[in-house]
PDB file of C-alpha atoms in Angstrom:
ATOM      1  CA  MET A 390      -7.402  41.324 -41.053  1.00 49.00           C
ATOM      2  CA  ASP A 391      -8.863  44.730 -41.705  1.00 55.00           C
ATOM      3  CA  LEU A 392      -8.158  44.218 -45.401  1.00 58.00           C
ATOM      4  CA  LEU A 393     -10.242  41.008 -45.404  1.00 57.00           C
ATOM      5  CA  THR A 394     -13.158  42.843 -43.765  1.00 60.00           C
ATOM      6  CA  LEU A 395     -12.915  45.647 -46.253  1.00 58.00           C
ATOM      7  CA  LEU A 396     -13.026  43.150 -49.188  1.00 59.00           C
ATOM      8  CA  ALA A 397     -15.993  41.327 -47.771  1.00 60.00           C
ATOM      9  CA  GLU A 398     -17.871  44.553 -47.154  1.00 62.00           C
ATOM     10  CA  GLN A 399     -17.177  45.842 -50.709  1.00 63.00           C
ATOM     11  CA  ALA A 400     -18.348  42.536 -52.149  1.00 62.00           C
ATOM     12  CA  GLU A 401     -21.620  42.676 -50.169  1.00 61.00           C
ATOM     13  CA  GLU A 402     -22.287  46.227 -51.424  1.00 62.00           C
ATOM     14  CA  LEU A 403     -22.031  45.129 -55.082  1.00 59.00           C
ATOM     15  CA  GLY A 404     -24.944  42.749 -54.685  1.00 59.00           C
ATOM     16  CA  PRO A 405     -25.778  39.611 -56.679  1.00 58.00           C
ATOM     17  CA  VAL A 406     -23.832  38.697 -59.759  1.00 54.00           C
ATOM     18  CA  THR A 407     -26.027  39.594 -62.768  1.00 55.00           C
ATOM     19  CA  VAL A 408     -23.689  41.250 -65.263  1.00 55.00           C
ATOM     20  CA  GLU A 409     -19.901  41.601 -65.641  1.00 63.00           C
ATOM     21  CA  CYS A 410     -18.544  43.802 -62.939  1.00 64.00           C
ATOM     22  CA  PRO A 411     -14.867  44.924 -63.019  1.00 67.00           C
ATOM     23  CA  GLU A 412     -14.997  45.763 -59.279  1.00 66.00           C
ATOM     24  CA  ARG A 413     -15.746  42.105 -58.504  1.00 66.00           C
ATOM     25  CA  SER A 414     -12.864  41.000 -60.631  1.00 71.00           C
ATOM     26  CA  GLY A 415     -10.558  43.378 -58.732  1.00 74.00           C
ATOM     27  CA  LEU A 416     -11.900  42.128 -55.327  1.00 73.00           C
ATOM     28  CA  PHE A 417     -11.468  38.525 -56.433  1.00 73.00           C
ATOM     29  CA  ASN A 418      -7.892  39.178 -57.575  1.00 80.00           C
ATOM     30  CA  ALA A 419      -6.982  41.011 -54.341  1.00 81.00           C
ATOM     31  CA  ALA A 420      -8.341  38.187 -52.244  1.00 78.00           C
ATOM     32  CA  GLN A 421      -6.470  35.638 -54.406  1.00 81.00           C
ATOM     33  CA  GLN A 422      -3.185  37.556 -54.103  1.00 86.00           C
ATOM     34  CA  LEU A 423      -3.631  37.951 -50.330  1.00 84.00           C
ATOM     35  CA  GLY A 424      -4.312  34.266 -49.883  1.00 81.00           C
ATOM     36  CA  GLY A 425      -1.286  33.338 -51.921  1.00 83.00           C
ATOM     37  CA  SER A 426       0.856  35.592 -49.848  1.00 87.00           C
ATOM     38  CA  VAL A 427      -0.331  34.298 -46.548  1.00 85.00           C
ATOM     39  CA  GLY A 428       0.002  30.641 -47.855  1.00 84.00           C
ATOM     40  CA  LEU A 429       3.599  31.158 -49.044  1.00 87.00           C
ATOM     41  CA  ALA A 430       4.430  32.922 -45.733  1.00 89.00           C
ATOM     42  CA  VAL A 431       3.143  29.903 -43.763  1.00 87.00           C
ATOM     43  CA  LEU A 432       4.932  27.340 -45.885  1.00 87.00           C
ATOM     44  CA  GLY A 433       8.133  29.421 -45.716  1.00 89.00           C
ATOM     45  CA  THR A 434       7.924  29.535 -41.900  1.00 90.00           C
ATOM     46  CA  VAL A 435       6.687  26.141 -40.991  1.00 90.00           C
ATOM     47  CA  SER A 436       9.134  24.115 -43.295  1.00 88.00           C
ATOM     48  CA  PRO A 437      12.413  25.543 -41.877  1.00 88.00           C
ATOM     49  CA  HIS A 438      11.140  25.053 -38.371  1.00 89.00           C
ATOM     50  CA  PHE A 439      10.528  21.332 -38.721  1.00 88.00           C
ATOM     51  CA  ALA A 440      13.578  20.908 -40.880  1.00 87.00           C
ATOM     52  CA  GLY A 441      15.656  22.458 -38.113  1.00 85.00           C
ATOM     53  CA  GLN A 442      14.115  20.131 -35.550  1.00 86.00           C
ATOM     54  CA  ARG A 443      14.932  17.089 -37.723  1.00 86.00           C
ATOM     55  CA  ASN A 444      18.418  18.496 -38.247  1.00 84.00           C
ATOM     56  CA  GLU A 445      19.148  18.376 -34.568  1.00 83.00           C
ATOM     57  CA  GLN A 446      18.104  14.701 -34.430  1.00 85.00           C
ATOM     58  CA  VAL A 447      20.161  13.447 -37.407  1.00 86.00           C
ATOM     59  CA  ILE A 448      23.379  15.639 -37.394  1.00 83.00           C
ATOM     60  CA  GLU A 449      25.310  13.499 -35.002  1.00 86.00           C
ATOM     61  CA  PRO A 450      24.710  10.072 -36.869  1.00 86.00           C
ATOM     62  CA  ILE A 451      25.495  11.759 -40.205  1.00 85.00           C
ATOM     63  CA  THR A 452      28.697  13.331 -38.996  1.00 83.00           C
ATOM     64  CA  THR A 453      29.800  10.133 -37.463  1.00 85.00           C
ATOM     65  CA  ALA A 454      28.998   8.187 -40.686  1.00 85.00           C
ATOM     66  CA  LEU A 455      30.822  10.749 -42.912  1.00 84.00           C
ATOM     67  CA  PRO A 456      33.908  11.972 -40.992  1.00 85.00           C
ATOM     68  CA  GLY A 457      36.082  14.436 -42.901  1.00 83.00           C
ATOM     69  CA  ASP A 458      33.575  15.180 -45.620  1.00 83.00           C
ATOM     70  CA  PRO A 459      31.705  18.470 -44.967  1.00 84.00           C
ATOM     71  CA  GLY A 460      30.146  18.511 -48.494  1.00 87.00           C
ATOM     72  CA  GLY A 461      28.796  14.974 -47.973  1.00 86.00           C
ATOM     73  CA  VAL A 462      27.436  15.946 -44.511  1.00 85.00           C
ATOM     74  CA  GLN A 463      25.603  18.963 -46.006  1.00 86.00           C
ATOM     75  CA  ARG A 464      24.036  16.874 -48.784  1.00 87.00           C
ATOM     76  CA  ALA A 465      22.993  14.128 -46.378  1.00 86.00           C
ATOM     77  CA  LEU A 466      21.451  16.697 -43.981  1.00 86.00           C
ATOM     78  CA  LEU A 467      19.503  18.327 -46.811  1.00 85.00           C
ATOM     79  CA  GLN A 468      18.167  14.932 -47.892  1.00 84.00           C
ATOM     80  CA  ALA A 469      17.350  13.891 -44.301  1.00 83.00           C
ATOM     81  CA  THR A 470      15.598  17.186 -43.284  1.00 87.00           C
ATOM     82  CA  PHE A 471      13.968  18.648 -46.373  1.00 87.00           C
ATOM     83  CA  THR A 472      11.076  16.222 -46.765  1.00 85.00           C
ATOM     84  CA  GLU A 473      10.382  16.494 -43.030  1.00 86.00           C
ATOM     85  CA  GLY A 474      10.024  20.315 -43.220  1.00 88.00           C
ATOM     86  CA  VAL A 475       7.994  20.204 -46.473  1.00 89.00           C
ATOM     87  CA  THR A 476       5.653  17.538 -45.211  1.00 89.00           C
ATOM     88  CA  HIS A 477       4.686  19.508 -42.110  1.00 90.00           C
ATOM     89  CA  ALA A 478       4.329  22.742 -44.112  1.00 90.00           C
ATOM     90  CA  PHE A 479       1.865  21.282 -46.464  1.00 90.00           C
ATOM     91  CA  LEU A 480      -0.092  19.669 -43.742  1.00 92.00           C
ATOM     92  CA  VAL A 481      -0.408  23.000 -42.085  1.00 91.00           C
ATOM     93  CA  GLY A 482      -1.327  24.573 -45.427  1.00 88.00           C
ATOM     94  CA  SER A 483      -4.003  21.881 -46.022  1.00 90.00           C
ATOM     95  CA  PHE A 484      -5.507  22.606 -42.594  1.00 92.00           C
ATOM     96  CA  LEU A 485      -5.706  26.311 -43.315  1.00 87.00           C
ATOM     97  CA  LEU A 486      -7.383  25.528 -46.680  1.00 86.00           C
ATOM     98  CA  LEU A 487      -9.920  23.289 -44.897  1.00 91.00           C
ATOM     99  CA  ILE A 488     -10.750  26.049 -42.489  1.00 90.00           C
ATOM    100  CA  ALA A 489     -11.084  28.611 -45.214  1.00 84.00           C
ATOM    101  CA  SER A 490     -13.412  26.256 -47.103  1.00 85.00           C
ATOM    102  CA  LEU A 491     -15.509  25.760 -43.994  1.00 88.00           C
ATOM    103  CA  ILE A 492     -15.874  29.487 -43.530  1.00 84.00           C
ATOM    104  CA  VAL A 493     -16.819  30.062 -47.261  1.00 79.00           C
ATOM    105  CA  TRP A 494     -19.412  27.213 -47.201  1.00 82.00           C
ATOM    106  CA  THR A 495     -20.980  28.261 -43.959  1.00 83.00           C
ATOM    107  CA  ASN A 496     -21.205  31.964 -44.980  1.00 77.00           C
ATOM    108  CA  THR A 497     -22.481  31.601 -48.563  1.00 73.00           C
ATOM    109  CA  ARG A 498     -26.274  31.890 -48.935  1.00 69.00           C
ATOM    110  CA  MET A 499     -28.020  30.929 -52.214  1.00 63.00           C
ATOM    111  CA  GLY A 500     -31.479  31.900 -53.207  1.00 59.00           C
ATOM    112  CA  THR A 501     -34.095  29.373 -54.471  1.00 62.00           C
ATOM    113  CA  ASP A 502     -33.419  30.335 -58.091  1.00 63.00           C
ATOM    114  CA  GLY A 503     -29.699  29.770 -57.653  1.00 58.00           C
ATOM    115  CA  THR A 504     -28.589  33.373 -57.233  1.00 62.00           C
ATOM    116  CA  HIS A 505     -26.034  34.336 -54.683  1.00 58.00           C
ATOM    117  CA  LEU A 506     -27.708  36.334 -51.729  1.00 57.00           C
ATOM    118  CA  GLY A 507     -24.467  37.643 -50.109  1.00 54.00           C
TER     119      GLY A 507
END
């Protein structure tokens, strides 16, 4: 969280965008990389959690339907649980994106001439 605060403070110090500024580009890239890292971490955490919950629900019926075929059981479990995990992961990711958008829209001020005020 300190990194986000540092990035925001540095962006405020640079003032309104009037000319090309390499520092802004660096700040933008750093924020973009940080957001991508956090998003991937969330997706990679939420998806296996919900897939594991679904796995507990479907393992007994699948092993009953495919006795003596461990490869078939593994393929069926993957098909039955993957979409459950990915669906929940992307719902959580969408919610985080919505929150981030609200934060940006509520904290962005524009001047009457269309320039960014900080």
